mmCIF file of C-alpha atoms in Angstrom:
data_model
loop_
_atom_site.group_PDB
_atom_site.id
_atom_site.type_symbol
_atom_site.label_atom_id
_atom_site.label_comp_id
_atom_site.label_asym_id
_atom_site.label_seq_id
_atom_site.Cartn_x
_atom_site.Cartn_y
_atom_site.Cartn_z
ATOM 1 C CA UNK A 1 -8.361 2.792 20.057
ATOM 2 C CA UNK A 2 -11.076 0.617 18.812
ATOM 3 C CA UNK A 3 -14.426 -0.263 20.715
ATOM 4 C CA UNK A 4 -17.288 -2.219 20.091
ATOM 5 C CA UNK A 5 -20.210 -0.533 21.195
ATOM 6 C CA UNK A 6 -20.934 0.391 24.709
ATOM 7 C CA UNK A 7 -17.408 -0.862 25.488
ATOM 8 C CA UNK A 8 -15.599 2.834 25.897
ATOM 9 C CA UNK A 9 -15.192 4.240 29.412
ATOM 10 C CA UNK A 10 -15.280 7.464 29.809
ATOM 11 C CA UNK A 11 -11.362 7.286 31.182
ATOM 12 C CA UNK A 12 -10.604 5.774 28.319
ATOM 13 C CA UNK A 13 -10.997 9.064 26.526
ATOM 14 C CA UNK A 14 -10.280 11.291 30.008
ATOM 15 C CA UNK A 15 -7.853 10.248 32.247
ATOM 16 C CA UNK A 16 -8.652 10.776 36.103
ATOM 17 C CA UNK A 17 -6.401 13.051 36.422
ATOM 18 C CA UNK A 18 -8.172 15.371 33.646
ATOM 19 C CA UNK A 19 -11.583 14.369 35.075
ATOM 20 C CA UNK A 20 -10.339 15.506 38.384
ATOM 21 C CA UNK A 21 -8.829 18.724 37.575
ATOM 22 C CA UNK A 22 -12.109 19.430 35.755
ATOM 23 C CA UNK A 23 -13.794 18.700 38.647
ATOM 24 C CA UNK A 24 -11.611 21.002 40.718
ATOM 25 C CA UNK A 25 -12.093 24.010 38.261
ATOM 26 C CA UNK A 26 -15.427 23.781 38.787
ATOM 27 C CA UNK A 27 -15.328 23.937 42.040
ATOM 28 C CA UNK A 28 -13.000 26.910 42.205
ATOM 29 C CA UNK A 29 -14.333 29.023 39.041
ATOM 30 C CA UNK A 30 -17.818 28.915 39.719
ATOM 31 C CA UNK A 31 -18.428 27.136 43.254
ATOM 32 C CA UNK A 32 -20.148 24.276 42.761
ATOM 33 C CA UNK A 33 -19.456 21.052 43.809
ATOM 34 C CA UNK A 34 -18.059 19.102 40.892
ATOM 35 C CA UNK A 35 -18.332 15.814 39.487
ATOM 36 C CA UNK A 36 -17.547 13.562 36.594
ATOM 37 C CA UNK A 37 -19.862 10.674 36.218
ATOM 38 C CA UNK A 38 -19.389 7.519 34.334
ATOM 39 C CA UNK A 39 -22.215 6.095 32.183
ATOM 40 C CA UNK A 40 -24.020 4.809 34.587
ATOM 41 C CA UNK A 41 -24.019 7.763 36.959
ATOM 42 C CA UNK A 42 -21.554 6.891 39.637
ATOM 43 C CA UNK A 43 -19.165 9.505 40.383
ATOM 44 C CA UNK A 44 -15.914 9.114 39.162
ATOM 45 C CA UNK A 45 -13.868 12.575 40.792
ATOM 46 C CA UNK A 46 -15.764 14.635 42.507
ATOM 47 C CA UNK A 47 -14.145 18.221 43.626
ATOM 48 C CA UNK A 48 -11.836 18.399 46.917
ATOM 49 C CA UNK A 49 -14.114 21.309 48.372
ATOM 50 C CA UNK A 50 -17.766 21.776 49.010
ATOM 51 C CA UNK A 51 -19.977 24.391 47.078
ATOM 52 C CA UNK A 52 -21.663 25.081 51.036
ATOM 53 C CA UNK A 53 -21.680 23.151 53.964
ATOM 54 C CA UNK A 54 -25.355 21.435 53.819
ATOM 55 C CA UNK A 55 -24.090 18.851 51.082
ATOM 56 C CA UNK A 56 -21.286 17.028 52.666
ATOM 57 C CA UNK A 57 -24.046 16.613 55.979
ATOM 58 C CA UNK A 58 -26.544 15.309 53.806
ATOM 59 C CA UNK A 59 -24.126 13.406 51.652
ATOM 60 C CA UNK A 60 -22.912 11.787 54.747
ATOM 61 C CA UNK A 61 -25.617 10.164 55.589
ATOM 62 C CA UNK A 62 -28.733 7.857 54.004
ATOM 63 C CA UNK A 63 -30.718 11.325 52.662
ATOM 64 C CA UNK A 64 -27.837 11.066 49.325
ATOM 65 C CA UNK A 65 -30.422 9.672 47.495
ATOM 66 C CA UNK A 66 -31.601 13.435 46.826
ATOM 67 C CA UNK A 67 -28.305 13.602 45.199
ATOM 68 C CA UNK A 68 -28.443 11.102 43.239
ATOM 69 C CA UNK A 69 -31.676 11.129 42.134
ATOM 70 C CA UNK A 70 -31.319 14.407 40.697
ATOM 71 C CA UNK A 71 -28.124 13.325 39.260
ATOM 72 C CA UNK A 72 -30.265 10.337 37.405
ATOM 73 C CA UNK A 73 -33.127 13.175 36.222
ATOM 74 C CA UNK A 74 -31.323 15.666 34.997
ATOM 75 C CA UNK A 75 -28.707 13.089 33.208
ATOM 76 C CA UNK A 76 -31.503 11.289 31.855
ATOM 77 C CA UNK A 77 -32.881 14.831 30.095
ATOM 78 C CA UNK A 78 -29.311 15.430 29.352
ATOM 79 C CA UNK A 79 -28.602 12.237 27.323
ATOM 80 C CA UNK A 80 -32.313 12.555 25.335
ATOM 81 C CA UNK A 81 -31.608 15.957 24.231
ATOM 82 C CA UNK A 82 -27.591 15.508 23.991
ATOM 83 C CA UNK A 83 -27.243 19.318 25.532
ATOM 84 C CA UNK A 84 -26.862 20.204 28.824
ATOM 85 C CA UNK A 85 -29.573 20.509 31.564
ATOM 86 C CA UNK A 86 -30.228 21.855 34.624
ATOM 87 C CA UNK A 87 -32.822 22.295 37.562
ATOM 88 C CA UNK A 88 -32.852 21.750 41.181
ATOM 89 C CA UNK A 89 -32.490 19.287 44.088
ATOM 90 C CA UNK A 90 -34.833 18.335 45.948
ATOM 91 C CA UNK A 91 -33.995 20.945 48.803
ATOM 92 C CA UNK A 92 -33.628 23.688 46.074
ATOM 93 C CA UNK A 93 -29.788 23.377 44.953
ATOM 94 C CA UNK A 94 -29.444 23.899 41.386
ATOM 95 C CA UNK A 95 -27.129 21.274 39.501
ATOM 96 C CA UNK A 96 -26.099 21.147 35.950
ATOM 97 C CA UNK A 97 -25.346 18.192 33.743
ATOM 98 C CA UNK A 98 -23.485 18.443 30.785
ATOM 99 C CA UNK A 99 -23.645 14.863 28.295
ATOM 100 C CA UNK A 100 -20.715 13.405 27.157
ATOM 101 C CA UNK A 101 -20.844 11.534 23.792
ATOM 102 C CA UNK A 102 -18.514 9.765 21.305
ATOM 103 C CA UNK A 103 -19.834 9.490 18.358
ATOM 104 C CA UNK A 104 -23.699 8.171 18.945
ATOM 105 C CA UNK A 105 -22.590 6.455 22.356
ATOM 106 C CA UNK A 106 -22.903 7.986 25.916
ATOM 107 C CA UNK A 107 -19.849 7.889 27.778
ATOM 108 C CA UNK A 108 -20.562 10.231 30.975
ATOM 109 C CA UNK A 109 -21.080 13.425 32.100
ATOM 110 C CA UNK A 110 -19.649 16.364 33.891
ATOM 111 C CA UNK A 111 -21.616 18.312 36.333
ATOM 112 C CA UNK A 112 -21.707 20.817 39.111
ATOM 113 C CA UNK A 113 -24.232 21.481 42.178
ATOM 114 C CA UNK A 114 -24.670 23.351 45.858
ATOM 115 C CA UNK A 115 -25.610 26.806 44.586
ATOM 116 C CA UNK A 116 -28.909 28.489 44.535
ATOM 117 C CA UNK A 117 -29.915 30.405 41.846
ATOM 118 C CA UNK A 118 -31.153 34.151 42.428
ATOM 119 C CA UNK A 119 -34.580 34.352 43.221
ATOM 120 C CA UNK A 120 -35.006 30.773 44.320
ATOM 121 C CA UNK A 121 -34.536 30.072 48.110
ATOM 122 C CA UNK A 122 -33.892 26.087 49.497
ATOM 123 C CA UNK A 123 -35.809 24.314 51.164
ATOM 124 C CA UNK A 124 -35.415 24.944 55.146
ATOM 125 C CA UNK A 125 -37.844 22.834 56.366
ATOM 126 C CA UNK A 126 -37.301 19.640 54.612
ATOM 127 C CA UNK A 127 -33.382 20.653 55.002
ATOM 128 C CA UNK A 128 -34.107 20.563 58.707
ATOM 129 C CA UNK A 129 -36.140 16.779 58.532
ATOM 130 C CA UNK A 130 -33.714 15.172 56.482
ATOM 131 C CA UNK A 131 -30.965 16.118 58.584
ATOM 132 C CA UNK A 132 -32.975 15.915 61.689
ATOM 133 C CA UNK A 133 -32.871 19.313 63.044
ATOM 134 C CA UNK A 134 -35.163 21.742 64.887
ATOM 135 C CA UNK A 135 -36.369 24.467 62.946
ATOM 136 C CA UNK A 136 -33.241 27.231 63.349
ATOM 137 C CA UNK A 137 -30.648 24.748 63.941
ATOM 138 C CA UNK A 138 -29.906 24.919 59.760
ATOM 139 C CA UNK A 139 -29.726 28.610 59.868
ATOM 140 C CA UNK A 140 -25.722 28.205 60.086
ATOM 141 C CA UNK A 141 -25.793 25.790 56.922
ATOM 142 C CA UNK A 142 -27.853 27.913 55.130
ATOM 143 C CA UNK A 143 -25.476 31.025 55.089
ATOM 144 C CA UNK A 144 -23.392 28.824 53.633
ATOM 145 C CA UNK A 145 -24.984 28.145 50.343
ATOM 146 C CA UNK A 146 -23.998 30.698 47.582
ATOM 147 C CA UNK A 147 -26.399 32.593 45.382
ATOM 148 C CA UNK A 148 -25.571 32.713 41.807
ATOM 149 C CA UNK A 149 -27.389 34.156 38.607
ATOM 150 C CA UNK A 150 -28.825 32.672 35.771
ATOM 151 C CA UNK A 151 -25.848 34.151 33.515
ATOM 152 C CA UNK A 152 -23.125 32.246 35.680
ATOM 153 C CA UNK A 153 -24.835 29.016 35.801
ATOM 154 C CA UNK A 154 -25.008 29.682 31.952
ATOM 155 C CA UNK A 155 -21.423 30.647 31.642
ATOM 156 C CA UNK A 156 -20.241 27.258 33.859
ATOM 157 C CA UNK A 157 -22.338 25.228 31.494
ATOM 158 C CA UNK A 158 -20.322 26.510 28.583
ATOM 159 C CA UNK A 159 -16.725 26.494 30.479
ATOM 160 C CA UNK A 160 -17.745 22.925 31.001
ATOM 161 C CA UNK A 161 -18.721 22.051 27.223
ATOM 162 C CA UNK A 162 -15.575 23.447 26.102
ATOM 163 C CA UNK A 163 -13.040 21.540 28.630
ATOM 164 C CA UNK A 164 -14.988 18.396 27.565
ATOM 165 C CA UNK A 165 -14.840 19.439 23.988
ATOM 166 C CA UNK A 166 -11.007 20.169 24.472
ATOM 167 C CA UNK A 167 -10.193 16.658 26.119
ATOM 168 C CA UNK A 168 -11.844 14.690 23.699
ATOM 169 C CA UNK A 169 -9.715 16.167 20.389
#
């Protein structure tokens, strides 16, 4: 396949279904929500499951923009260093990004979110606003939300590298 530049699609290289099983392994391996993104950030699969049940409720309603700006900050970082990043929402989720490149041009990226990493806690009260609840009414949601170390969001990032790495060749 040729391309001029800035013509390739990401699902040129991976077809849906490979972007969605990826999606779906990362969801089941590690427990975050997974997505694959196009270039421009909109999802293109996104796992079947959730990674806790405080995402879907905010992604249902007009507070997604936490999603998505994190998903525009941490790509952004991603696509300037051309490795992986990773930090935390807004309401204290960690989410990973990992670039996807052909040749010099950025084609997408692969990601997961809805865990919290040891030692960090979310962010009840602003949970509770943006959802417009009274304090204790997110205390169900929040048991929801899986803690995971440093050394599996490490180990997801790499899982993640090497499926991408694998699809591509």
């Amino acid at each position: 396949m040729n391309f001029q530049e800035g013509e390739m699609e990401l699902t040129d290289l991976m077809p849906i279904e490979k972007c969605r099983q990826l999606a779906e392994d990362i969801y089941t391996r590690f427990g975050f929500n997974g997505a694959v993104y196009d270039k421009n950030n909109n999802v293109v699969v996104q796992s079947e499951g959730w990674a806790n049940k405080i995402c879907p409720a905010i992604k249902s309603g007009d507070s997604r923009i936490i999603c998505a700006s994190a998903q525009q900050r941490l790509s952004k970082i991603a696509q300037g260093k051309r490795e992986p990043a990773a930090g935390d929402c807004e309401i204290g989720l960690v989410k990973f990004v990992v670039p996807i490149f052909v040749n010099d041009e950025f084609v997408g990226s692969v990601g997961g979110c809805g865990c919290v990493l040891e030692d960090s806690e979310v962010d009840e009260f602003y949970i509770g606003k943006l959802l417009k609840k009274e304090e204790g009414e997110t205390e169900g949601l929040l048991t929801t939300v899986q803690n995971i170390s440093q050394d599996k969001l490490e180990e997801a990032i790499r899982y993640v590298q090497k499926k991408v790495k694998d699809s591509l060749n």
